[in-house]
Amino acid sequence: METISIVDSKKYVDKKVKIGVWLTNKRSSGKIAFLQLRDGTAYFQGVVVKSDVSEETFALAKEVKQEESMYVIGTIHEDARSHFGYEIEIEDIEPVGASKDYPISPKDHGTDFLMDHRHLWLRSKRQFAIIKIRSELIRATYAFFHKEGFVKFDAPILTGSAPEGTTELFHTEYFDKDAYLSQSGQLYEEAGAMAYGKVFSFGPTFRAEKSKTRRHLIEFWMIEPEMAFTHQEESLEIQEKYIAYLVQSVLDNCQYELKLLGRDPKVLQRYTKLPYPRISYDEAIELLQKSGDFPDVKWGKDFGSPEETYLAEHFNKPVFVLNYPKAIKPFYMKPHPTRKDVVICADLLAPEGYGEIIGGSERATDVAYLEKQIEKAGLDKADYQWYLDLRRYGSVPHSGFGLGLERAVTWITGEEHIREAIPFPRLLNRIYP
C-alpha cells in the first residue's frame, strides 16, 4: 500500500492507498458518512460505509471535527459527479491532530473577518485555487523569459532613489543614510540590460498609497523585463506573447482550479489570440467622448477604472493604449519624435473591468533631456548619476515594462478583489508576524 497525494488519485483507481488529509466538511446518515477532505494538492470526498468498517472507525468518521488532520486508508474510485473526478472509499482512519472550534465555519463570513483570519482562510477551496493559479503564473513567467533568452537580474528591495516619484515611498534609514522600500526595480534593470541584453526581475514592491480600491495593494510582486536594442513595437510584441503564454499555461495546467472558481475557460481562450489591438491615447479619448458616458474626460488626464473598463470591453480582449501625455508619466520615458506633449509608452488594459495590467515604455537616452526631467520631478540629480552613466557609456535604444502579479492573478481567476491574490497582504489592512 502506497501513501499518495489526492492529486495522484487517477493513477490509483481501484487500488488501496493511504493519504494524509484535513477535514473541511462532512455530512452523514445513519449508515454512511461523507467526509470532504483536502491535502494541499486537491479536494475530494471520502465515503465511510458503516457495514464495511469497524465500529471504532465509523464512530471516528461521525465525530471528526472541521480541520482535524488524519490519515485515511481506503480504495480510490472514479466519481464523475465531482469537480475532481475521484473519491476514496475509506476503511480505516488514523487521527493525527485535533481541531476544536475552528473559527471559519462553512457558513458565509464577511471580508474583514476573513482577512483577520487570513492564515486560516488560505485553506478554503477558493483561496486554494487562486494560490495554485498564482503559483502556475510564477512558473510560467520563469519559463517564458528563459525561453526568450532573458537573464534573471535581481533588483534591491532597499533603494536610495525613486523611479516613480517620492510621494509613494516608504521611508527608512540605512544606517546614516535615507533609504526607501522599492517601488520598482526598473532603473536597476536598465543597468542589467546594458550588461546582458535582456533581463527581468521578479520581486516585492511597495507603494505608500492609502487605497481601498479592489485594484490596489501596498505590497505586491512585480515582473519587470528590460531589453536593449529594443523599440516600443518590439516590446509590445513581447508583452502580448507573455500574457498569452501565461493564460495558456493556466488553461493547460489549472483546469481543476478554474472549475473550483467557476471561471469559464472559453473566456480565457479569447485572450490567447494575438495580436492585441493597439490604439493611441488620442484615439482612446475620442472613443470615450463619443460614447457619451464620460462627459468629464479631457485630453491630458489619466484614465480611471470606468474609462479603462470601457476601452477594454470595447475590444473584448486586452488592448494597448499608446503614447500618453508626458505630464502624467514618469521622467524616464522617451519623448515622442514628432510631438512634445506625449511620450513613447503603452498601458495594456485587461477586459472584464480589471484595467491596466502592464505599463511600459521606451526609455529616454538623451542625458540632457533626462537631467531636465529629473529636476522637473523634484528629484536630486546627484542620486541619479549612475543612471545617467548608462547613457554616457554606449547607450542604445531600450524598452521595458512591468506587470503586477497580483493584478494579473485577479484578472485571470476572475476574482473581485486583488487582496485575495497574495498569500499574506502584510501592509494592506492587517499586520502579520
mmCIF file of C-alpha atoms in Angstrom, residues 15 154 176 200 283:
data_model
loop_
_atom_site.group_PDB
_atom_site.id
_atom_site.type_symbol
_atom_site.label_atom_id
_atom_site.label_comp_id
_atom_site.label_asym_id
_atom_site.label_seq_id
_atom_site.Cartn_x
_atom_site.Cartn_y
_atom_site.Cartn_z
ATOM 1 C CA LYS A 15 -6.178 0.418 -5.508
ATOM 2 C CA ASP A 154 17.516 40.898 -9.110
ATOM 3 C CA ASP A 176 23.134 57.111 8.485
ATOM 4 C CA PHE A 200 13.959 40.569 -15.923
ATOM 5 C CA GLU A 283 -7.975 57.683 -30.087
#
